[in-house]
PDB file of C-alpha atoms in Angstrom:
ATOM      1  CA  MET A   1      10.662   0.574  -2.652  1.00  0.00           C
ATOM      2  CA  SER A   2      13.986   1.589  -4.162  1.00  0.00           C
ATOM      3  CA  LYS A   3      16.596   0.256  -6.564  1.00  0.00           C
ATOM      4  CA  ASP A   4      19.223  -0.084  -3.832  1.00  0.00           C
ATOM      5  CA  LYS A   5      19.012  -0.805  -0.135  1.00  0.00           C
ATOM      6  CA  ILE A   6      18.164   2.293   1.900  1.00  0.00           C
ATOM      7  CA  THR A   7      17.348   3.007   5.521  1.00  0.00           C
ATOM      8  CA  LEU A   8      14.352   4.831   6.888  1.00  0.00           C
ATOM      9  CA  LYS A   9      16.462   7.731   8.163  1.00  0.00           C
ATOM     10  CA  ASP A  10      17.733   8.319   4.592  1.00  0.00           C
ATOM     11  CA  LEU A  11      14.281   9.002   3.108  1.00  0.00           C
ATOM     12  CA  PRO A  12      14.109  12.799   3.686  1.00  0.00           C
ATOM     13  CA  SER A  13      17.346  13.308   1.757  1.00  0.00           C
ATOM     14  CA  LEU A  14      16.453  10.968  -1.131  1.00  0.00           C
ATOM     15  CA  THR A  15      14.333  11.772  -4.172  1.00  0.00           C
ATOM     16  CA  GLN A  16      10.779  10.543  -3.793  1.00  0.00           C
ATOM     17  CA  ILE A  17       8.749   9.623  -6.856  1.00  0.00           C
ATOM     18  CA  GLN A  18       5.058  10.240  -6.254  1.00  0.00           C
ATOM     19  CA  TYR A  19       2.334   8.624  -8.336  1.00  0.00           C
ATOM     20  CA  MET A  20      -1.296   9.609  -8.678  1.00  0.00           C
ATOM     21  CA  THR A  21      -3.412   7.993  -6.012  1.00  0.00           C
ATOM     22  CA  ASP A  22      -6.636   8.668  -4.154  1.00  0.00           C
ATOM     23  CA  LYS A  23      -7.042  11.312  -1.434  1.00  0.00           C
ATOM     24  CA  TYR A  24      -7.391   8.699   1.319  1.00  0.00           C
ATOM     25  CA  SER A  25      -4.043   7.123   0.397  1.00  0.00           C
ATOM     26  CA  LEU A  26      -2.386  10.542   0.309  1.00  0.00           C
ATOM     27  CA  LYS A  27      -3.773  11.286   3.758  1.00  0.00           C
ATOM     28  CA  LEU A  28      -2.383   7.979   5.085  1.00  0.00           C
ATOM     29  CA  LEU A  29       1.011   8.614   3.491  1.00  0.00           C
ATOM     30  CA  ASN A  30       1.197  12.127   4.939  1.00  0.00           C
ATOM     31  CA  HIS A  31       0.180  10.867   8.369  1.00  0.00           C
ATOM     32  CA  TRP A  32       2.909   8.213   8.318  1.00  0.00           C
ATOM     33  CA  TRP A  33       5.526  10.662   7.011  1.00  0.00           C
ATOM     34  CA  HIS A  34       4.792  13.234   9.723  1.00  0.00           C
ATOM     35  CA  ASP A  35       4.949  10.488  12.337  1.00  0.00           C
ATOM     36  CA  GLN A  36       8.494   9.705  11.188  1.00  0.00           C
ATOM     37  CA  PHE A  37      10.018  12.999  10.075  1.00  0.00           C
ATOM     38  CA  GLU A  38       9.906  16.719  10.819  1.00  0.00           C
ATOM     39  CA  THR A  39      10.760  17.756   7.254  1.00  0.00           C
ATOM     40  CA  PRO A  40       8.670  17.141   4.128  1.00  0.00           C
ATOM     41  CA  PRO A  41       9.802  14.560   1.569  1.00  0.00           C
ATOM     42  CA  THR A  42      12.075  15.621  -1.276  1.00  0.00           C
ATOM     43  CA  THR A  43       9.690  15.037  -4.163  1.00  0.00           C
ATOM     44  CA  GLY A  44      11.520  14.945  -7.459  1.00  0.00           C
ATOM     45  CA  LEU A  45       8.967  13.472  -9.821  1.00  0.00           C
ATOM     46  CA  HIS A  46       5.203  13.127 -10.127  1.00  0.00           C
ATOM     47  CA  VAL A  47       3.962  10.364 -12.410  1.00  0.00           C
ATOM     48  CA  ASN A  48       0.543   9.171 -13.508  1.00  0.00           C
ATOM     49  CA  HIS A  49       0.641   5.536 -12.388  1.00  0.00           C
ATOM     50  CA  GLY A  50       2.310   3.104  -9.995  1.00  0.00           C
ATOM     51  CA  ASP A  51       3.715   1.026 -12.873  1.00  0.00           C
ATOM     52  CA  THR A  52       5.450   4.108 -14.277  1.00  0.00           C
ATOM     53  CA  CYS A  53       6.771   4.832 -10.803  1.00  0.00           C
ATOM     54  CA  ARG A  54       8.212   1.291 -10.509  1.00  0.00           C
ATOM     55  CA  LYS A  55       9.982   1.674 -13.866  1.00  0.00           C
ATOM     56  CA  MET A  56      11.553   4.936 -12.721  1.00  0.00           C
ATOM     57  CA  ILE A  57      12.643   3.301  -9.454  1.00  0.00           C
ATOM     58  CA  SER A  58      14.216   0.398 -11.365  1.00  0.00           C
ATOM     59  CA  ASN A  59      16.205   2.986 -13.343  1.00  0.00           C
ATOM     60  CA  GLY A  60      17.548   4.501 -10.122  1.00  0.00           C
ATOM     61  CA  LEU A  61      15.595   7.770 -10.274  1.00  0.00           C
ATOM     62  CA  GLY A  62      14.335   7.631  -6.684  1.00  0.00           C
ATOM     63  CA  TYR A  63      12.146   5.720  -4.234  1.00  0.00           C
ATOM     64  CA  SER A  64       8.421   5.517  -3.568  1.00  0.00           C
ATOM     65  CA  ILE A  65       5.998   4.259  -0.957  1.00  0.00           C
ATOM     66  CA  PHE A  66       3.313   1.908  -2.242  1.00  0.00           C
ATOM     67  CA  LEU A  67       0.077   1.181  -0.403  1.00  0.00           C
ATOM     68  CA  SER A  68      -1.209  -1.260  -2.995  1.00  0.00           C
ATOM     69  CA  PRO A  69       0.312  -4.747  -3.139  1.00  0.00           C
ATOM     70  CA  GLU A  70      -0.357  -4.861  -6.893  1.00  0.00           C
ATOM     71  CA  PHE A  71       2.790  -2.775  -7.440  1.00  0.00           C
ATOM     72  CA  ILE A  72       4.992  -4.840  -5.149  1.00  0.00           C
ATOM     73  CA  ASP A  73       6.328  -7.715  -7.248  1.00  0.00           C
ATOM     74  CA  SER A  74       8.415 -10.102  -5.171  1.00  0.00           C
ATOM     75  CA  ASN A  75      10.161 -11.366  -8.318  1.00  0.00           C
ATOM     76  CA  ASP A  76      11.914  -8.107  -9.190  1.00  0.00           C
ATOM     77  CA  ASP A  77      15.266  -7.038  -7.779  1.00  0.00           C
ATOM     78  CA  LEU A  78      14.036  -3.826  -6.157  1.00  0.00           C
ATOM     79  CA  TYR A  79      14.583  -3.205  -2.448  1.00  0.00           C
ATOM     80  CA  LYS A  80      11.451  -3.310  -0.326  1.00  0.00           C
ATOM     81  CA  MET A  81      10.877  -2.847   3.375  1.00  0.00           C
ATOM     82  CA  PRO A  82       7.699  -2.795   5.434  1.00  0.00           C
ATOM     83  CA  LEU A  83       6.938   0.473   7.172  1.00  0.00           C
ATOM     84  CA  PHE A  84       5.807   1.012  10.750  1.00  0.00           C
ATOM     85  CA  PHE A  85       4.643   3.928  12.841  1.00  0.00           C
ATOM     86  CA  ARG A  86       6.854   4.983  15.750  1.00  0.00           C
ATOM     87  CA  ASN A  87       4.644   3.015  18.153  1.00  0.00           C
ATOM     88  CA  GLY A  88       5.345  -0.206  16.210  1.00  0.00           C
ATOM     89  CA  THR A  89       2.000  -0.374  14.397  1.00  0.00           C
ATOM     90  CA  PRO A  90       2.411  -1.559  10.790  1.00  0.00           C
ATOM     91  CA  PHE A  91       1.655   1.037   8.125  1.00  0.00           C
ATOM     92  CA  VAL A  92      -1.201  -0.613   6.232  1.00  0.00           C
ATOM     93  CA  ARG A  93      -4.288   0.451   4.386  1.00  0.00           C
ATOM     94  CA  ASN A  94      -7.376  -1.391   5.530  1.00  0.00           C
ATOM     95  CA  ASN A  95      -9.916  -2.317   2.889  1.00  0.00           C
ATOM     96  CA  TRP A  96     -13.435  -3.305   3.782  1.00  0.00           C
ATOM     97  CA  MET A  97     -15.975  -5.463   2.027  1.00  0.00           C
ATOM     98  CA  ILE A  98     -19.422  -5.028   3.531  1.00  0.00           C
ATOM     99  CA  TRP A  99     -22.625  -6.714   2.417  1.00  0.00           C
ATOM    100  CA  ASN A 100     -25.992  -7.533   3.881  1.00  0.00           C
ATOM    101  CA  ARG A 101     -27.040 -11.105   4.468  1.00  0.00           C
ATOM    102  CA  GLU A 102     -29.868 -10.955   1.915  1.00  0.00           C
ATOM    103  CA  VAL A 103     -27.564 -10.286  -1.048  1.00  0.00           C
ATOM    104  CA  TYR A 104     -25.423 -13.276  -0.046  1.00  0.00           C
ATOM    105  CA  GLU A 105     -28.341 -15.431  -1.217  1.00  0.00           C
ATOM    106  CA  ILE A 106     -27.818 -14.226  -4.804  1.00  0.00           C
ATOM    107  CA  PRO A 107     -25.545 -16.880  -6.373  1.00  0.00           C
ATOM    108  CA  LEU A 108     -23.321 -14.478  -8.314  1.00  0.00           C
ATOM    109  CA  ILE A 109     -22.694 -12.322  -5.251  1.00  0.00           C
ATOM    110  CA  ARG A 110     -22.210 -15.361  -3.000  1.00  0.00           C
ATOM    111  CA  ASN A 111     -19.637 -16.779  -5.458  1.00  0.00           C
ATOM    112  CA  PHE A 112     -17.748 -13.474  -5.499  1.00  0.00           C
ATOM    113  CA  ILE A 113     -17.728 -13.167  -1.690  1.00  0.00           C
ATOM    114  CA  ASP A 114     -16.629 -16.797  -1.321  1.00  0.00           C
ATOM    115  CA  PHE A 115     -13.875 -16.233  -3.871  1.00  0.00           C
ATOM    116  CA  ILE A 116     -12.565 -13.236  -1.925  1.00  0.00           C
ATOM    117  CA  LYS A 117     -12.745 -15.138   1.358  1.00  0.00           C
ATOM    118  CA  GLY A 118     -10.882 -18.100  -0.124  1.00  0.00           C
ATOM    119  CA  ASN A 119      -8.211 -16.200  -2.000  1.00  0.00           C
ATOM    120  CA  PHE A 120      -7.377 -13.218   0.138  1.00  0.00           C
ATOM    121  CA  ASN A 121      -5.872 -13.927   3.512  1.00  0.00           C
ATOM    122  CA  PRO A 122      -4.652 -10.675   5.099  1.00  0.00           C
ATOM    123  CA  GLU A 123      -2.232 -12.579   7.324  1.00  0.00           C
ATOM    124  CA  ASP A 124      -0.364 -13.874   4.254  1.00  0.00           C
ATOM    125  CA  ARG A 125       0.116 -10.459   2.635  1.00  0.00           C
ATOM    126  CA  GLU A 126       2.978  -8.017   2.924  1.00  0.00           C
ATOM    127  CA  PRO A 127       2.010  -4.774   4.657  1.00  0.00           C
ATOM    128  CA  ALA A 128       0.248  -2.202   2.529  1.00  0.00           C
ATOM    129  CA  SER A 129      -3.244  -3.630   2.414  1.00  0.00           C
ATOM    130  CA  LYS A 130      -5.548  -5.660   4.611  1.00  0.00           C
ATOM    131  CA  LEU A 131      -9.087  -6.701   3.802  1.00  0.00           C
ATOM    132  CA  LYS A 132     -11.749  -7.071   6.472  1.00  0.00           C
ATOM    133  CA  LEU A 133     -14.790  -9.110   5.519  1.00  0.00           C
ATOM    134  CA  THR A 134     -17.965  -8.156   7.359  1.00  0.00           C
ATOM    135  CA  PRO A 135     -21.410  -9.578   6.561  1.00  0.00           C
TER     136      PRO A 135
END
């Protein structure tokens, strides 16, 4: 995500704004980066949260890569592009929801699982996150 349109080949020379995230996300980001580029990113800023990062992007201070769709608002005027590995595979973070069949009999848990099934369709989402539901 960036304030203005950019191309993938421009990323190493642009200022990246990094936000605090979990180790698994950092590992995924590093894996994707090294698949694309031979040089490390030019990190200019480290911030505490994705919302802070978005504000800095909207002020033209750099770009960032978001793995969570919660930070990707389709109503703003920021430039967004999906990312892919060199082999064409989309760069996404898979999320899993696993439960055993016995707990599905508990009404509260069943309602939650049914809500997730009915309201989260991975095929309708932009890249960054996919949810796999496995009983």
